[in-house]
Short mmCIF file of C-alpha atoms and ligand atoms in Angstrom, two decimals:
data_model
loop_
_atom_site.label_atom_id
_atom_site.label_comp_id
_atom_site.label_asym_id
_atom_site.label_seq_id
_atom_site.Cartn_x
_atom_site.Cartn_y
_atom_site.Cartn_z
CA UNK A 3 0.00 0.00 0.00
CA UNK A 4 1.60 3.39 -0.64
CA UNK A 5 2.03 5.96 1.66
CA UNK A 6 1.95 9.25 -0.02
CA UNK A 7 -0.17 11.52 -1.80
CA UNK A 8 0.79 11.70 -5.54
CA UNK A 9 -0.01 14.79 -7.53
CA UNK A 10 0.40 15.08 -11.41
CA UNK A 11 -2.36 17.47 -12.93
CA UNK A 12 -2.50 19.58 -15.73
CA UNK A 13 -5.01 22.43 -15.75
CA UNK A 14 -5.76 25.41 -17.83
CA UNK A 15 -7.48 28.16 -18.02
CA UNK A 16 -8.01 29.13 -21.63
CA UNK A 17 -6.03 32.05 -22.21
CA UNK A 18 -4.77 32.42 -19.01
CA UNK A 19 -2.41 30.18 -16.98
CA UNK A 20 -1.78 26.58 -17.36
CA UNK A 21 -1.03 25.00 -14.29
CA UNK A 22 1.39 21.55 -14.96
CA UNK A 23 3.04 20.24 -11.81
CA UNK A 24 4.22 16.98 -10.20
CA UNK A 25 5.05 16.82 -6.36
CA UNK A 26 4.12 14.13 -3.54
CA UNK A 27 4.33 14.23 -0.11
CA UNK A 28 4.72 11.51 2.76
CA UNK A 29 1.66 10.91 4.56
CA UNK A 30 3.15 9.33 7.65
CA UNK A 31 2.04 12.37 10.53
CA UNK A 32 2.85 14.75 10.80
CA UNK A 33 3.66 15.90 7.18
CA UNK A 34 3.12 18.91 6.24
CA UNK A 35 3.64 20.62 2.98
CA UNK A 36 4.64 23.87 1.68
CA UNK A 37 3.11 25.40 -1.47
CA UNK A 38 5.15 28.51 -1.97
CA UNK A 39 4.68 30.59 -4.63
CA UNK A 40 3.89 34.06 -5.34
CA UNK A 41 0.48 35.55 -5.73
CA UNK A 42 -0.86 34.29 -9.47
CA UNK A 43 1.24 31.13 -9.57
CA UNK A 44 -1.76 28.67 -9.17
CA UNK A 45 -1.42 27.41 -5.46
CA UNK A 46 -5.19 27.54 -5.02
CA UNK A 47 -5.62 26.31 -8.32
CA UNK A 48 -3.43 23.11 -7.32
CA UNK A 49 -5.07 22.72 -3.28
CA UNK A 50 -8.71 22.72 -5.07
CA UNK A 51 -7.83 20.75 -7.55
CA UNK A 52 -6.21 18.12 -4.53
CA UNK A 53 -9.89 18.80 -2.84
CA UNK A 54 -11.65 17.25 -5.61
CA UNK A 55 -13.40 21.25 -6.43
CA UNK A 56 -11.72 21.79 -9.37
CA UNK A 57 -11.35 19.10 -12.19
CA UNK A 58 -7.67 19.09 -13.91
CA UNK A 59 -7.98 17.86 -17.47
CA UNK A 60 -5.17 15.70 -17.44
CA UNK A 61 -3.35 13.67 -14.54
CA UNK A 62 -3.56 11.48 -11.53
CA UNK A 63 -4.06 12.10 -7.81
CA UNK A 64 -3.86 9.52 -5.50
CA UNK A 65 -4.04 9.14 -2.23
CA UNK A 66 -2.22 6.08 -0.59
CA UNK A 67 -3.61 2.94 -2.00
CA UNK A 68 -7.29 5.38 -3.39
CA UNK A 69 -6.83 6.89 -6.67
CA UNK A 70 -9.21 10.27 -6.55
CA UNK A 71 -8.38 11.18 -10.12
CA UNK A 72 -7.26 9.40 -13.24
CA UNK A 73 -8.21 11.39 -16.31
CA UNK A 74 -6.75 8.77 -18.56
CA UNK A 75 -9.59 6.13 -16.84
CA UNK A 76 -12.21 8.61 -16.19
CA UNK A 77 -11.64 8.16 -12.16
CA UNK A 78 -13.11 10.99 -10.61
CA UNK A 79 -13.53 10.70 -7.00
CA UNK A 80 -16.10 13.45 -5.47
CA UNK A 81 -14.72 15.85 -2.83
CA UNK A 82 -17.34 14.66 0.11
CA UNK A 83 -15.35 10.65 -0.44
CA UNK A 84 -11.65 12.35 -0.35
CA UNK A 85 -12.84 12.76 3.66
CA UNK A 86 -10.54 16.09 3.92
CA UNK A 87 -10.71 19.30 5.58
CA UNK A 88 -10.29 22.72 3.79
CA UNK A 89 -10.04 25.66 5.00
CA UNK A 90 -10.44 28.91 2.41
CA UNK A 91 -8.05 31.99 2.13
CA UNK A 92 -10.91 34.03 3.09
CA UNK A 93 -12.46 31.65 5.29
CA UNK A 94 -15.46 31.23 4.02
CA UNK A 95 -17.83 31.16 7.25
CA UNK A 96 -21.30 31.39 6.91
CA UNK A 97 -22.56 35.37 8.44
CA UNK A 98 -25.92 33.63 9.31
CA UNK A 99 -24.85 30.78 11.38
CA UNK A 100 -23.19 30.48 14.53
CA UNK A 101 -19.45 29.12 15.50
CA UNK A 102 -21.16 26.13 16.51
CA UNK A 103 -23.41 25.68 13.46
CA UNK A 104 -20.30 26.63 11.19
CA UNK A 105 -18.16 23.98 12.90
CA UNK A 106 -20.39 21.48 12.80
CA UNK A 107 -21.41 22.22 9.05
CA UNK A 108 -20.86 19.12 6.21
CA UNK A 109 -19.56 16.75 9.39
CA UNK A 110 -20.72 13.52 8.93
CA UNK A 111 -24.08 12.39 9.58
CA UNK A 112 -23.83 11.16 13.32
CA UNK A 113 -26.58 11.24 16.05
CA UNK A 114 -27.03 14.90 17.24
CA UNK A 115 -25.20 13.90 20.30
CA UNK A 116 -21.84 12.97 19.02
CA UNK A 117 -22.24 16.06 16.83
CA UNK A 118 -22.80 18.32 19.71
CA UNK A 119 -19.80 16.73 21.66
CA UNK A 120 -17.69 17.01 18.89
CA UNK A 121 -17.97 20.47 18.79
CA UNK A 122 -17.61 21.18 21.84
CA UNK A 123 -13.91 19.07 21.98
CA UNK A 124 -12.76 21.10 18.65
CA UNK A 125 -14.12 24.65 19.80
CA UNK A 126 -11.94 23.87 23.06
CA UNK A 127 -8.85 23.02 20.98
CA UNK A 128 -9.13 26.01 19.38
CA UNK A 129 -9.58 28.32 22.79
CA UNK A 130 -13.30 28.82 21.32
CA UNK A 131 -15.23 27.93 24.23
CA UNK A 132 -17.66 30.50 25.11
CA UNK A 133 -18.26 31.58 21.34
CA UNK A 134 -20.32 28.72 20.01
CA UNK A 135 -23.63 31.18 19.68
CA UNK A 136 -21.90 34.13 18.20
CA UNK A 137 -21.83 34.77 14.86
CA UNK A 138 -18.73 35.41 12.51
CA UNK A 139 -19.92 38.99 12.34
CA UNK A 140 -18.74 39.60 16.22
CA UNK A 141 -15.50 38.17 16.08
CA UNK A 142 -12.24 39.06 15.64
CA UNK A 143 -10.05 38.28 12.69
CA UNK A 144 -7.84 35.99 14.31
CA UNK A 145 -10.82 34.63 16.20
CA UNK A 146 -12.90 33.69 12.72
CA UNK A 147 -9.68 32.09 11.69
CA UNK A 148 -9.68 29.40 14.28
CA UNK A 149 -13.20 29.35 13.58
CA UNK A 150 -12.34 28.28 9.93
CA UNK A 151 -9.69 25.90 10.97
CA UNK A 152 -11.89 24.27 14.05
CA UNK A 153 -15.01 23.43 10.60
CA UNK A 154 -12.08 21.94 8.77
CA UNK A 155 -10.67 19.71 11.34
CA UNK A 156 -14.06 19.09 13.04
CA UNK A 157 -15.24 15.95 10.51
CA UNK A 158 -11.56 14.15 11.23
CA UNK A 159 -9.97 14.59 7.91
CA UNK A 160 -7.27 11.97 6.54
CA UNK A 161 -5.79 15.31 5.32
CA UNK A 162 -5.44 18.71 6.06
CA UNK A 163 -5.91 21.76 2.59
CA UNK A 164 -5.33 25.49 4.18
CA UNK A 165 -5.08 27.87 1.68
CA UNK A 166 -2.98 30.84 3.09
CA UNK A 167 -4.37 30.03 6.95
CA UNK A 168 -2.91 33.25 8.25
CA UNK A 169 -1.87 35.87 5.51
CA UNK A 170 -5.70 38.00 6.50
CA UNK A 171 -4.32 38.79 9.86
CA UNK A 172 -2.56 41.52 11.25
CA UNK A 173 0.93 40.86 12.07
CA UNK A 174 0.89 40.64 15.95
CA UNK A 175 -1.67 38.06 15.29
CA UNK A 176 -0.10 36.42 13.07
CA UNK A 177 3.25 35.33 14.80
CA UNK A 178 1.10 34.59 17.38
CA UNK A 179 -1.64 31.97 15.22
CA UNK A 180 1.40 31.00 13.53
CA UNK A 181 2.99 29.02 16.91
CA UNK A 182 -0.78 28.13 17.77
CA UNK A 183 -0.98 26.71 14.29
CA UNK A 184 1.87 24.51 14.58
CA UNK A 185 1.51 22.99 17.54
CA UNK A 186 -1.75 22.20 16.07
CA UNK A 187 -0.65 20.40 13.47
CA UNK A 188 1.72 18.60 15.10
CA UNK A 189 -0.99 17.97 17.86
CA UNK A 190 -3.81 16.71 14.99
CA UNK A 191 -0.54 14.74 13.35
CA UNK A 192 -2.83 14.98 9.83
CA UNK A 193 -1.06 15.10 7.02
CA UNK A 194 -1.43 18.96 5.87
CA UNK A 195 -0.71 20.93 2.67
CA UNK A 196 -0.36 24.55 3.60
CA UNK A 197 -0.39 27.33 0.86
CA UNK A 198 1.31 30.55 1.99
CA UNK A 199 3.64 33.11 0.53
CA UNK A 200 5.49 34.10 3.75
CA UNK A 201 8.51 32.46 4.35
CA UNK A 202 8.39 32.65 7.65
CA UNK A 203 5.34 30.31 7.73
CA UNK A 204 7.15 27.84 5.64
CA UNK A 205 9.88 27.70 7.80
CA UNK A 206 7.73 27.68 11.17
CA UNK A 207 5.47 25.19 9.56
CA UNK A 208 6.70 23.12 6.49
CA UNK A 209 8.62 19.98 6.52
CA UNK A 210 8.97 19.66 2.76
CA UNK A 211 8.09 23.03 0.50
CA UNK A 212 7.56 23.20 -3.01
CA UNK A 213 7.99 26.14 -4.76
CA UNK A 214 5.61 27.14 -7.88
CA UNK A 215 5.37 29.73 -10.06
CA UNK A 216 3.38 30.13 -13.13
CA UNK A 217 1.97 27.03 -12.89
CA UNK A 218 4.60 24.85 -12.54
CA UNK A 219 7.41 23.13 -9.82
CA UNK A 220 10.48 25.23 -9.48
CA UNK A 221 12.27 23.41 -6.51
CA UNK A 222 11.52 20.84 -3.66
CA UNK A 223 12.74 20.23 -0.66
CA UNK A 224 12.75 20.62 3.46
CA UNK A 225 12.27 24.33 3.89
CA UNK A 226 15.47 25.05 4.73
CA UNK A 227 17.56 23.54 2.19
CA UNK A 228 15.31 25.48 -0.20
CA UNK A 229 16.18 29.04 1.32
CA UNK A 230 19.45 28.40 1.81
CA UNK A 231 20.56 26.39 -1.71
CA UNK A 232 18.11 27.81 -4.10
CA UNK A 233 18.58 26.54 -7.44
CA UNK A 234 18.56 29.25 -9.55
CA UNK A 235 18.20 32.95 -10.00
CA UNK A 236 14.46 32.28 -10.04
CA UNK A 237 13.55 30.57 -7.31
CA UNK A 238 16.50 32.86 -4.91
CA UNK A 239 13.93 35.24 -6.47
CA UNK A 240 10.84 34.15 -5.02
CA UNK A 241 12.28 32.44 -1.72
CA UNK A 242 14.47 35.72 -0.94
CA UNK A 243 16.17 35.05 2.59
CA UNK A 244 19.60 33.97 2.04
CA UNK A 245 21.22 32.03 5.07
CA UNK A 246 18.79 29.98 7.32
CA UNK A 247 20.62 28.01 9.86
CA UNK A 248 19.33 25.74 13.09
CA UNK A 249 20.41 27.37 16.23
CA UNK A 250 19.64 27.12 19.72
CA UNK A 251 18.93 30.09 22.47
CA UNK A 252 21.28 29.88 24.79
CA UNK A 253 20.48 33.25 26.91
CA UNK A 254 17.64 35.78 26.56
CA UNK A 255 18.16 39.18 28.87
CA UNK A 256 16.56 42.92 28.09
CA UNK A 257 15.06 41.75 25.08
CA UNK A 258 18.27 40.25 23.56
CA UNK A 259 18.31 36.96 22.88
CA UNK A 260 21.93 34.87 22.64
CA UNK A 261 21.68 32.20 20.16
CA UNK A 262 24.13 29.60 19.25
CA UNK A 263 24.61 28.90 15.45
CA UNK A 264 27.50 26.16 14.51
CA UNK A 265 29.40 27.10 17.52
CA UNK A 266 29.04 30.47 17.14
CA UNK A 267 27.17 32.75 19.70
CA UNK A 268 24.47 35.06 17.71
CA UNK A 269 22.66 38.19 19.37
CA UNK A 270 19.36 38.82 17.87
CA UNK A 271 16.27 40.59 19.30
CA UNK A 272 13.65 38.93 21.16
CA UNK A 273 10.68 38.06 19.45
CA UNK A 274 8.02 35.04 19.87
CA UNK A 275 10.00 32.31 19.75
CA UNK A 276 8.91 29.35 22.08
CA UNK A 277 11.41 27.17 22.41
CA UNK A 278 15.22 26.60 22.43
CA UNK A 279 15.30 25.35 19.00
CA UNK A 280 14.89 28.30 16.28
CA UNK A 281 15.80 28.87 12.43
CA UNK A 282 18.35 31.64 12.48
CA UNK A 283 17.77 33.78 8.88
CA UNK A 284 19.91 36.35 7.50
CA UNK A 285 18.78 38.37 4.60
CA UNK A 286 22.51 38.81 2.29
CA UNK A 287 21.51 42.47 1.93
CA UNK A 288 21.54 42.86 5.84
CA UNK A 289 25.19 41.45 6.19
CA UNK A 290 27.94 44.61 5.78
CA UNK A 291 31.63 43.20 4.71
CA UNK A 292 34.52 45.38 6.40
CA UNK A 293 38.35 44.69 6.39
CA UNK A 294 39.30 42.40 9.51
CA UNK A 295 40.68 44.41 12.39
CA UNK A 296 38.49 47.47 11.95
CA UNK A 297 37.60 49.76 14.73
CA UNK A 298 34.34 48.67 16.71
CA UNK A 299 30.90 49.34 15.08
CA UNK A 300 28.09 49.38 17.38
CA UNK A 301 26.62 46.45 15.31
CA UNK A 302 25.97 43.51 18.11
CA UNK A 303 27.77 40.44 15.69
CA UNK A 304 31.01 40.84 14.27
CA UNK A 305 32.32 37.58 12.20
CA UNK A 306 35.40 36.48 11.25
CA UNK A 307 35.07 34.34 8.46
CA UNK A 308 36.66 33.40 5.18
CA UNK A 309 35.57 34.01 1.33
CA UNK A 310 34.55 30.51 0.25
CA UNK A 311 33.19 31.57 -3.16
CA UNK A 312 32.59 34.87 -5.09
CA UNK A 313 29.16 34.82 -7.65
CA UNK A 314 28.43 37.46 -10.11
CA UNK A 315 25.11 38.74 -10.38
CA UNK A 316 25.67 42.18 -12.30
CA UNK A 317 25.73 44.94 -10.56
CA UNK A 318 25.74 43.23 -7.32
CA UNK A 319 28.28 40.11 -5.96
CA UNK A 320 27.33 37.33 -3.72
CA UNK A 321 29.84 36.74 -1.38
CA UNK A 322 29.64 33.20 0.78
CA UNK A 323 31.80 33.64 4.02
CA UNK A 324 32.45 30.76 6.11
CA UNK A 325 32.80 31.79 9.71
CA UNK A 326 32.08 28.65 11.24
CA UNK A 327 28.76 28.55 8.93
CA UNK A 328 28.02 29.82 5.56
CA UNK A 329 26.82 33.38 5.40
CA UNK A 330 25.98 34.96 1.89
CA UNK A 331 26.42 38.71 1.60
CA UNK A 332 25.19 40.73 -1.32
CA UNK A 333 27.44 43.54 -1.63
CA UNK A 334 28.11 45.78 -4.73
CA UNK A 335 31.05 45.06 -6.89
CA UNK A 336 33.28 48.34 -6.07
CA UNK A 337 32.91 47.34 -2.40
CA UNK A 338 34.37 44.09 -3.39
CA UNK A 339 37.12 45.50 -5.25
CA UNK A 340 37.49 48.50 -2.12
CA UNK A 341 37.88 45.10 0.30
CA UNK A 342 39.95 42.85 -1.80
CA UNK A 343 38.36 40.45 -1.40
CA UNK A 344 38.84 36.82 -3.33
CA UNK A 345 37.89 33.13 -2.25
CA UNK A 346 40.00 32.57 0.35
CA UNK A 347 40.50 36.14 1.94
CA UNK A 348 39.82 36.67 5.23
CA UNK A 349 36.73 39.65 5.84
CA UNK A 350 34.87 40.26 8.76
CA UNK A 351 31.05 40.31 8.30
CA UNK A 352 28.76 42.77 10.28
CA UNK A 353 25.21 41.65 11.33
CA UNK A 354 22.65 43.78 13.37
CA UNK A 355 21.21 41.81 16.08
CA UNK A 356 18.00 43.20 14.18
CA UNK A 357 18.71 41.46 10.99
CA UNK A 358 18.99 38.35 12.89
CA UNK A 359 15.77 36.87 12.57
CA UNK A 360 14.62 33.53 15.11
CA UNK A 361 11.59 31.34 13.48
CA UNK A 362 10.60 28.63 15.38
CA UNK A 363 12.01 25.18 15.07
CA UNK A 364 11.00 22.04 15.55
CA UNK A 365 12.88 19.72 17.58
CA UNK A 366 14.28 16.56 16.77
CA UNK A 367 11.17 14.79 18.80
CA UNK A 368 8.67 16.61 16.09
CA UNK A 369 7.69 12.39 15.16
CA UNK A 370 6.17 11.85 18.53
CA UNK A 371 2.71 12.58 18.91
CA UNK A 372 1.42 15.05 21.50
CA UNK A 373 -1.15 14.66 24.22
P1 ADP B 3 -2.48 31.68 -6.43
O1 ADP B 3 -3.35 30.96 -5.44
O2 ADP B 3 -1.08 31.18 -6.46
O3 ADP B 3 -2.53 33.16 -6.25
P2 ADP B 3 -4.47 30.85 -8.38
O4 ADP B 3 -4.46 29.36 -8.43
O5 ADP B 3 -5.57 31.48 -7.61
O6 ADP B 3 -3.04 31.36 -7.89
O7 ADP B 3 -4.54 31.42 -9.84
C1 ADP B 3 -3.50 31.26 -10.77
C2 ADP B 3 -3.92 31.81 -12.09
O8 ADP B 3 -4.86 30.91 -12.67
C3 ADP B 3 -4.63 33.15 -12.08
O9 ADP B 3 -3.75 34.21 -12.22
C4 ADP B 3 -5.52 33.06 -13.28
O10 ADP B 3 -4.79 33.42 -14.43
C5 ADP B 3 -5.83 31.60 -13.38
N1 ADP B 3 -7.15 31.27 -12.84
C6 ADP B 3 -7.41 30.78 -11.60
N2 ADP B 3 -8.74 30.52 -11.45
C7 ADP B 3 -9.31 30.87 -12.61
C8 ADP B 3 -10.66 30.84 -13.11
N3 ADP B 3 -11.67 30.38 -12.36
N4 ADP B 3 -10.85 31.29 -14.36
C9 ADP B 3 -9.85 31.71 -15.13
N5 ADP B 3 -8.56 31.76 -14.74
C10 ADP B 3 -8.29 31.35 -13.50
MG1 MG B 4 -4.45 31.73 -3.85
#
C-alpha cells in the first residue's frame, strides 16, 4: 500500500495560466507541505484541484492505495469521499450561522449527540469555548480564523488543505496563530498541505516546501535547504532570505536573545520564539563586509570568516563567508574590489542583532505525537 499523496495534474485556463506540476508528499504524521509561490502562480488552483473542487484535465491524484483522479480512466472521485478538511483563504464562514453551526457544518451524519460533543472538543482546541452562539460577524479576525480551521478539522480529515491560513491577519496576530498553528498540526498529526507566501510560515510550519510559479514546480525540498541552496536565479527570487541556519537560544536578557549557530554565539532581538530550538535567517543584503581588524561598530555580531566563493550577479556580488557557517552577503562590486576580497581572503562580516531573525524550530522529537 503506498504511503503518499501523488499529484500530477495539468489544468488550464483558456487564455490564461496553465497550471502543470508533479510533487508528492509523505503521509506518515505529521507531514506537512509547503506550497510557496507568489500571488498568481496557481497554489489555489493546485489545493482545489487536490480537494476534488476543481477538475484538472489531465493527470492522476492519489491518495495512498485510493486513486481520486485518473483522467486517462475517467476516475473521478467526489470531494465529500476524499474525507478532507479545507479551509479557504478568506475563510469562508457562513454570516448567518453560529461558530457552533459553522463547525459542525458538512460533518458527517452522526446522532445529534456525538455532533454536539464534537464540537464542543474542537471549539476547546481552538480556545473557542464561550463563542459557540456568536456569529462570525462579532469576532475578531484571528478569532474567525480558528473558527475556519476548528469546521475543517471538526469531521476528522485523513488530510489537512489550508489555503494561506494566516496571511488575513494583522501581524501581531499572526506570529502569534502561527505558533498556535503549529503545535496544532503537530498535535492533529494529519497530514497537511499549507499554501502561503510568507517564508516565515514555511519555515515555522513546512517539513517539505515546493515552490511554484506560473503554474509549474520550481524546486523541492525541506524548507530550509530550499532558502538556503536555491537553485537558480528564479527561485532565490521568489524564496528571498539567504542564510537559514538551526540554532539554539542559549540566553535571553533585556530583550536580547543569545543564540548559538555552529558554535558560534548570535545576538538577535527577542521576538516570539517558544522554544530553544529556532531557524536563524539572515537576509545577504543585511550582512555589511569590512576589512578584519576594523575599529568597533556598534553592530551587536562581528564575524570572522573566510571568502569561500565569489558569484556574479551584475551589478551586485554574492559573497559566501564561512565563519564557522556559511553566510551569503550581497554587496556591490566596487565594495568588493574597495575590500579585496577573493575566495580565500579573510573579511569580517557585520550583522545587526535586528537582521537576525529567530523562526521557530522544531525539535528533533517533532515524530512523537502530543497529548
Ligand atoms: P495563487 O493561489 O497562487 O494566487 P491561483 O491558483 O488562484 O493562484 O490562480 C492562478 C492563475 O490561474 C490566475 O492568475 C488566473 O490566471 C488563473 N485562474 C485561476 N482561477 C481561474 C478561473 N476560475 N478562471 C480563469 N482563470 C483562473
Ligand atoms: Mg491563492
Amino acid at each position: 500500500m503506498g504511503s503518499e499523496l501523488i499529484v500530477d495534474i495539468t489544468k488550464s485556463f483558456p487564455g490564461q495560466l496553465t497550471i502543470d506540476v508533479v510533487f508528492k508528499m509523505a503521509l506518515e504524521p505529521p507531514s506537512v507541505l509547503i506550497l510557496f509561490g507568489p500571488s498568481g502562480s496557481g497554489k489555489t488552483t493546485i489545493l482545489r484541484s487536490v480537494a476534488g473542487l476543481e477538475w484538472p484535465e489531465r493527470g492522476v491524484i492519489r491518495y495512498g492505495a485510493e486513486t481520486w483522479l485518473d483522467s486517462a480512466r475517467g476516475t473521478r472521485l467526489p470531494p465529500q469521499r476524499r474525507c478532507l478538511g479545507y479551509m479557504f483563504q478568506d475563510y469562508a464562514l457562513f454570516p448567518n450561522y453560529s461558530v457552533a453551526g459553522n463547525v459542525a457544518f458538512g460533518m458527517e451524519a452522526r446522532t445529534g449527540d456525538e455532533r454536539h460533543q464534537r464540537v464542543r472538543e474542537v471549539l476547546g482546541m481552538l480556545q473557542l469555548e464561550g463563542f459557540q452562539d456568536q456569529k462570525p460577524g462579532q469576532l475578531s479576525g484571528g478569532q474567525q480564523q480558528r473558527v475556519a480551521l476548528a469546521r475543517a478539522i471538526a469531521r476528522r480529515p485523513r488530510l489537512l488543505l489550508l489555503d494561506e491560513p494566516l496571511s488575513a491577519l494583522d501581524v501581531p496576530t499572526r506570529t502569534q496563530l502561527r505558533g498556535e498553528l503549529r503545535n496544532l498540526l503537530r498535535q492533529l498529526a494529519v497530514p497537511s498541505i499549507v499554501v502561503t507566501h510568507d517564508w516565515e510560515e514555511a519555515l515555522a510550519l513546512g517539513d517539505t516546501m515546493v515552490v511554484i510559479h506560473d503554474g509549474r514546480v520550481l524546486q523541492s525540498g525541506a524548507p530550509q535547504e530550499v532558502f538556503n541552496h536555491p537553485r537558480d536565479a528564479e527561485v532565490a527570487k521568489i524564496v528571498g532570505i539567504e542564510t537559514v541556519m538551526p540554532g539554539r537560544i542559549m540566553d535571553s536578557s533585556e530583550g536580547l536573545v543569545t543564540v548559538e549557530v555552529a558554535g558560534t554565539k548570535l545576538q538577535a532581538l527577542a521576538g516570539e520564539e517558544s522554544g530553544p530550538d529556532v531557524f536563524v535567517c539572515i537576509r545577504a543584503e543585511d550582512v555589511v563586509l569590512e576589512p578584519v581588524g576594523m575599529r568597533a561598530t556598534s553592530a551587536r555580531n562581528k564575524l570572522n570568516g573566510l571568502v569561500r566563493d565569489i558569484i556574479s550577479m551584475g551589478a551586485l556580488v554574492r559573497v559566501e563567508i564561512d565563519c564557522g557557517f556559511l553566510l551569503a552577503a550581497v554587496v556591490t562590486r566596487s565594495a568588493l574590489e574597495d575590500l579585496h576580497l577573493a575566495a580565500g581572503s579573510p573579511v569580517m562580516a557585520v550583522v545587526k542583532a535586528g537582521a537576525v531573525h529567530l523562526i521557530p524550530r522544531r525539535d528533533g522529537a517533532h515524530h512523537t505525537k502530543r497529548p
